[in-house]
Amino acid sequence: MTTTVGFLYPGYSAEDDFPRMESLLNAAGDDVLLPLVHTDIGTDAHRVDALLEMGSVDRITAKVDELTGAGAEAVVWACTSASFVYGWDGAEDQVRRLAASADRPASSTSFAFARAATALGLRRVAVAATYPTDVAALFVDFLHAAGIKVVAMRGSGIITAAEVGTWGREEVLRLARAGDHPDAEAVLLPDTALHTAAWLPDLEAAIGKPVLTANQVTAWEGLRLLAHTAAPCPAMGSLFA
């Protein structure tokens, strides 16, 4: 029986990761659909004011009917920065209101990171972010609220998701390597605008430890909401292996 998880994705940057992940999972023997609709982002900027507006409930729920009409059994806000920017309690309220609007289980990428790290038994991680340092620090605070220690954080100072979406394999590998730390049990790349789905095994081979990326954990979280156990899929990294 097909499991369908819907994703609300802000703007246009790395949304093609989702059909790629759907193909990878199904090629591994799964039966999933990962439909996606785009939300209006307003101002494309990794700034606190812009992110608060981007993640406003009215903005992210405007396209919910498209997902439920496509058969989505759960809905995930596929954005890290415009969820953790509200803090833990604010992000919980955002998800509660999304779930009420969709009449479906709901979550967001920020919670996906926390739950994926917990599922892998990770206690100490490094964060390699595309964001400016002040925004990346808010993600660190969010992880600390989940009981996950961040031993190193690297911000890249990229302001727009559009620019992040242009990064290819070498830039992503460079980011992960630069953000790693000897004490970290894994490296986290927290931006759904960053293409990573094609390079998850390469990232983990380069670092020699699990790498959790925003679009990867977002897909995992959506399946978790439905208690769907994905078929082992090494192409999707340690989280799916």
Tab-separated table of C-alpha atoms in Angstrom:
chain	number	residue	atom	x	y	z
A	1	MET	CA	0.000	0.000	0.000
A	2	THR	CA	1.385	3.366	-1.037
A	3	THR	CA	2.313	5.844	1.719
A	4	THR	CA	1.896	9.493	0.719
A	5	VAL	CA	3.558	12.363	2.576
A	6	GLY	CA	3.062	15.949	1.405
A	7	PHE	CA	5.598	18.757	1.718
A	8	LEU	CA	5.150	22.511	1.846
A	9	TYR	CA	8.345	23.902	0.337
A	10	PRO	CA	9.260	27.604	0.403
A	11	GLY	CA	9.989	29.014	-3.027
A	12	TYR	CA	12.196	27.324	-5.608
A	13	SER	CA	15.721	26.154	-4.796
A	14	ALA	CA	16.273	22.415	-4.206
A	15	GLU	CA	12.734	21.094	-4.511
A	16	ASP	CA	13.956	18.518	-7.053
A	17	ASP	CA	15.534	16.641	-4.131
A	18	PHE	CA	12.054	15.328	-3.247
A	19	PRO	CA	11.238	13.463	-6.480
A	20	ARG	CA	14.820	12.198	-6.405
A	21	MET	CA	14.351	10.831	-2.877
A	22	GLU	CA	11.017	9.307	-3.880
A	23	SER	CA	12.771	7.504	-6.743
A	24	LEU	CA	15.632	6.327	-4.517
A	25	LEU	CA	13.279	4.937	-1.885
A	26	ASN	CA	11.068	3.182	-4.390
A	27	ALA	CA	14.068	1.740	-6.231
A	28	ALA	CA	15.106	0.236	-2.879
A	29	GLY	CA	11.770	-1.563	-2.630
A	30	ASP	CA	9.569	0.992	-0.889
A	31	ASP	CA	6.180	2.286	-2.031
A	32	VAL	CA	5.975	5.998	-1.269
A	33	LEU	CA	4.808	9.212	-2.860
A	34	LEU	CA	6.325	12.535	-1.798
A	35	PRO	CA	4.222	15.279	-3.454
A	36	LEU	CA	5.345	18.862	-2.931
A	37	VAL	CA	3.776	22.290	-3.332
A	38	HIS	CA	5.519	25.638	-3.172
A	39	THR	CA	4.652	28.283	-0.616
A	40	ASP	CA	5.066	32.011	-1.133
A	41	ILE	CA	8.239	32.982	0.698
A	42	GLY	CA	7.827	36.751	0.614
A	43	THR	CA	11.373	38.104	0.939
A	44	ASP	CA	14.095	35.578	0.130
A	45	ALA	CA	16.483	36.334	2.956
A	46	HIS	CA	18.084	34.445	5.831
A	47	ARG	CA	17.185	37.277	8.209
A	48	VAL	CA	15.122	36.825	11.336
A	49	ASP	CA	12.380	39.255	10.274
A	50	ALA	CA	12.044	37.694	6.822
A	51	LEU	CA	12.069	34.160	8.239
A	52	LEU	CA	9.342	34.956	10.758
A	53	GLU	CA	7.158	36.172	7.904
A	54	MET	CA	8.090	33.231	5.665
A	55	GLY	CA	6.990	30.774	8.349
A	56	SER	CA	3.778	32.541	9.315
A	57	VAL	CA	0.936	30.044	9.563
A	58	ASP	CA	-1.315	31.877	7.110
A	59	ARG	CA	1.465	31.769	4.525
A	60	ILE	CA	2.382	28.107	4.947
A	61	THR	CA	-1.181	26.803	5.151
A	62	ALA	CA	-2.370	28.568	1.996
A	63	LYS	CA	-1.454	25.523	-0.119
A	64	VAL	CA	-2.470	22.755	2.282
A	65	ASP	CA	-5.558	21.850	0.268
A	66	GLU	CA	-3.370	21.047	-2.731
A	67	LEU	CA	-1.513	18.433	-0.697
A	68	THR	CA	-4.543	16.884	0.926
A	69	GLY	CA	-6.181	16.798	-2.495
A	70	ALA	CA	-3.146	14.868	-3.738
A	71	GLY	CA	-3.746	12.242	-1.063
A	72	ALA	CA	-1.183	13.369	1.508
A	73	GLU	CA	-1.679	11.460	4.761
A	74	ALA	CA	0.752	13.722	6.635
A	75	VAL	CA	2.159	17.182	5.940
A	76	VAL	CA	5.622	18.573	6.664
A	77	TRP	CA	6.747	22.207	6.508
A	78	ALA	CA	9.944	21.626	4.535
A	79	CYS	CA	11.913	24.517	5.954
A	80	THR	CA	14.457	24.612	8.751
A	81	SER	CA	15.178	28.291	9.285
A	82	ALA	CA	11.537	29.436	9.144
A	83	SER	CA	10.666	26.931	11.861
A	84	PHE	CA	13.559	27.106	14.348
A	85	VAL	CA	13.503	30.912	14.140
A	86	TYR	CA	10.407	30.744	16.378
A	87	GLY	CA	12.209	28.786	19.101
A	88	TRP	CA	11.065	25.385	20.357
A	89	ASP	CA	7.685	26.508	21.720
A	90	GLY	CA	6.921	28.684	18.708
A	91	ALA	CA	7.841	25.895	16.305
A	92	GLU	CA	5.540	23.531	18.199
A	93	ASP	CA	2.687	26.030	17.864
A	94	GLN	CA	3.437	26.402	14.138
A	95	VAL	CA	3.161	22.629	13.676
A	96	ARG	CA	0.003	22.336	15.804
A	97	ARG	CA	-1.715	24.944	13.688
A	98	LEU	CA	-0.507	23.320	10.469
A	99	ALA	CA	-1.889	19.974	11.633
A	100	ALA	CA	-5.231	21.588	12.452
A	101	SER	CA	-5.408	23.244	9.044
A	102	ALA	CA	-4.524	20.030	7.215
A	103	ASP	CA	-6.467	17.724	9.539
A	104	ARG	CA	-3.413	15.505	9.244
A	105	PRO	CA	-0.299	14.786	11.339
A	106	ALA	CA	2.234	17.542	10.722
A	107	SER	CA	5.821	18.483	11.498
A	108	SER	CA	8.681	20.641	10.242
A	109	THR	CA	12.306	20.208	9.245
A	110	SER	CA	13.615	21.550	12.551
A	111	PHE	CA	11.821	18.818	14.488
A	112	ALA	CA	12.948	16.344	11.828
A	113	PHE	CA	16.576	17.087	12.681
A	114	ALA	CA	15.994	16.670	16.404
A	115	ARG	CA	14.120	13.388	15.997
A	116	ALA	CA	16.485	11.943	13.403
A	117	ALA	CA	19.486	12.692	15.612
A	118	THR	CA	17.728	11.051	18.538
A	119	ALA	CA	16.806	8.013	16.440
A	120	LEU	CA	20.486	7.550	15.549
A	121	GLY	CA	21.516	7.944	19.185
A	122	LEU	CA	23.540	11.077	18.475
A	123	ARG	CA	24.528	13.181	21.482
A	124	ARG	CA	27.165	15.498	19.988
A	125	VAL	CA	26.915	17.030	16.522
A	126	ALA	CA	28.507	19.687	14.352
A	127	VAL	CA	26.413	22.160	12.384
A	128	ALA	CA	27.593	23.248	8.940
A	129	ALA	CA	25.122	25.924	7.875
A	130	THR	CA	24.704	28.001	4.760
A	131	TYR	CA	23.141	30.754	6.868
A	132	PRO	CA	24.706	33.832	8.433
A	133	THR	CA	26.113	33.085	11.876
A	134	ASP	CA	23.313	34.752	13.839
A	135	VAL	CA	20.683	32.586	12.138
A	136	ALA	CA	22.780	29.425	12.469
A	137	ALA	CA	23.073	30.135	16.201
A	138	LEU	CA	19.278	29.914	16.509
A	139	PHE	CA	19.430	26.387	15.090
A	140	VAL	CA	22.044	25.525	17.706
A	141	ASP	CA	19.670	26.808	20.396
A	142	PHE	CA	16.886	24.656	18.966
A	143	LEU	CA	19.054	21.531	19.057
A	144	HIS	CA	20.115	22.292	22.625
A	145	ALA	CA	16.427	22.465	23.574
A	146	ALA	CA	16.151	18.915	22.196
A	147	GLY	CA	19.032	17.767	24.394
A	148	ILE	CA	21.556	17.575	21.541
A	149	LYS	CA	24.959	19.144	22.166
A	150	VAL	CA	26.469	21.140	19.314
A	151	VAL	CA	30.260	20.934	19.578
A	152	ALA	CA	30.973	23.128	16.547
A	153	MET	CA	29.017	25.517	14.352
A	154	ARG	CA	29.946	27.025	11.025
A	155	GLY	CA	27.915	29.707	9.263
A	156	SER	CA	28.523	30.546	5.609
A	157	GLY	CA	26.907	33.974	5.434
A	158	ILE	CA	24.637	33.155	2.485
A	159	ILE	CA	21.633	35.449	2.530
A	160	THR	CA	19.306	33.976	-0.105
A	161	ALA	CA	17.943	30.493	-0.679
A	162	ALA	CA	18.264	31.156	-4.412
A	163	GLU	CA	22.052	31.340	-4.083
A	164	VAL	CA	22.193	28.221	-1.907
A	165	GLY	CA	20.223	26.335	-4.544
A	166	THR	CA	22.991	26.892	-7.090
A	167	TRP	CA	25.578	24.987	-5.039
A	168	GLY	CA	26.752	21.706	-6.547
A	169	ARG	CA	28.463	18.604	-5.216
A	170	GLU	CA	31.866	20.175	-4.558
A	171	GLU	CA	30.464	23.135	-2.642
A	172	VAL	CA	28.306	20.850	-0.500
A	173	LEU	CA	31.216	18.513	0.250
A	174	ARG	CA	33.391	21.519	1.129
A	175	LEU	CA	30.725	22.818	3.517
A	176	ALA	CA	30.439	19.475	5.298
A	177	ARG	CA	34.194	19.036	5.638
A	178	ALA	CA	34.658	22.588	6.915
A	179	GLY	CA	31.903	22.152	9.479
A	180	ASP	CA	33.075	18.828	10.905
A	181	HIS	CA	34.702	18.515	14.326
A	182	PRO	CA	36.594	15.571	15.888
A	183	ASP	CA	34.157	15.435	18.820
A	184	ALA	CA	31.055	15.384	16.615
A	185	GLU	CA	29.287	12.080	16.041
A	186	ALA	CA	27.579	13.513	12.939
A	187	VAL	CA	27.453	16.642	10.786
A	188	LEU	CA	24.149	18.457	10.192
A	189	LEU	CA	23.477	20.561	7.070
A	190	PRO	CA	20.317	22.538	7.932
A	191	ASP	CA	18.972	24.162	4.773
A	192	THR	CA	16.247	22.731	2.518
A	193	ALA	CA	17.477	25.091	-0.230
A	194	LEU	CA	20.672	23.013	-0.409
A	195	HIS	CA	20.810	20.118	-2.874
A	196	THR	CA	22.036	17.001	-1.068
A	197	ALA	CA	19.894	14.017	-2.091
A	198	ALA	CA	22.235	12.993	-4.923
A	199	TRP	CA	25.339	13.048	-2.747
A	200	LEU	CA	24.434	11.524	0.629
A	201	PRO	CA	26.811	8.522	0.350
A	202	ASP	CA	29.564	10.849	-0.922
A	203	LEU	CA	29.076	13.171	2.041
A	204	GLU	CA	29.281	10.350	4.581
A	205	ALA	CA	32.304	8.837	2.853
A	206	ALA	CA	34.066	12.200	2.875
A	207	ILE	CA	33.347	12.836	6.564
A	208	GLY	CA	33.531	9.255	7.829
A	209	LYS	CA	30.403	9.646	9.969
A	210	PRO	CA	26.661	10.156	9.504
A	211	VAL	CA	25.587	13.319	7.734
A	212	LEU	CA	22.037	14.574	8.214
A	213	THR	CA	20.740	16.999	5.605
A	214	ALA	CA	17.582	19.056	5.616
A	215	ASN	CA	15.687	17.446	2.749
A	216	GLN	CA	16.755	13.937	3.818
A	217	VAL	CA	15.495	14.331	7.397
A	218	THR	CA	12.343	16.062	6.181
A	219	ALA	CA	11.401	13.016	4.092
A	220	TRP	CA	12.276	10.720	7.002
A	221	GLU	CA	10.129	12.753	9.412
A	222	GLY	CA	7.120	12.613	7.134
A	223	LEU	CA	7.335	8.830	6.962
A	224	ARG	CA	7.866	8.670	10.746
A	225	LEU	CA	4.636	10.606	11.289
A	226	LEU	CA	2.803	7.746	9.601
A	227	ALA	CA	4.781	5.018	11.400
A	228	HIS	CA	6.090	3.957	7.991
A	229	THR	CA	9.288	1.936	8.169
A	230	ALA	CA	11.207	2.703	5.005
A	231	ALA	CA	12.977	-0.068	3.133
A	232	PRO	CA	16.754	0.013	3.729
A	233	CYS	CA	18.154	2.553	1.277
A	234	PRO	CA	21.909	3.189	1.586
A	235	ALA	CA	21.654	5.797	-1.184
A	236	MET	CA	19.768	7.925	1.358
A	237	GLY	CA	22.533	7.760	3.951
A	238	SER	CA	22.866	6.223	7.406
A	239	LEU	CA	19.460	7.512	8.471
A	240	PHE	CA	17.786	5.217	5.932
A	241	ALA	CA	20.319	2.373	5.963
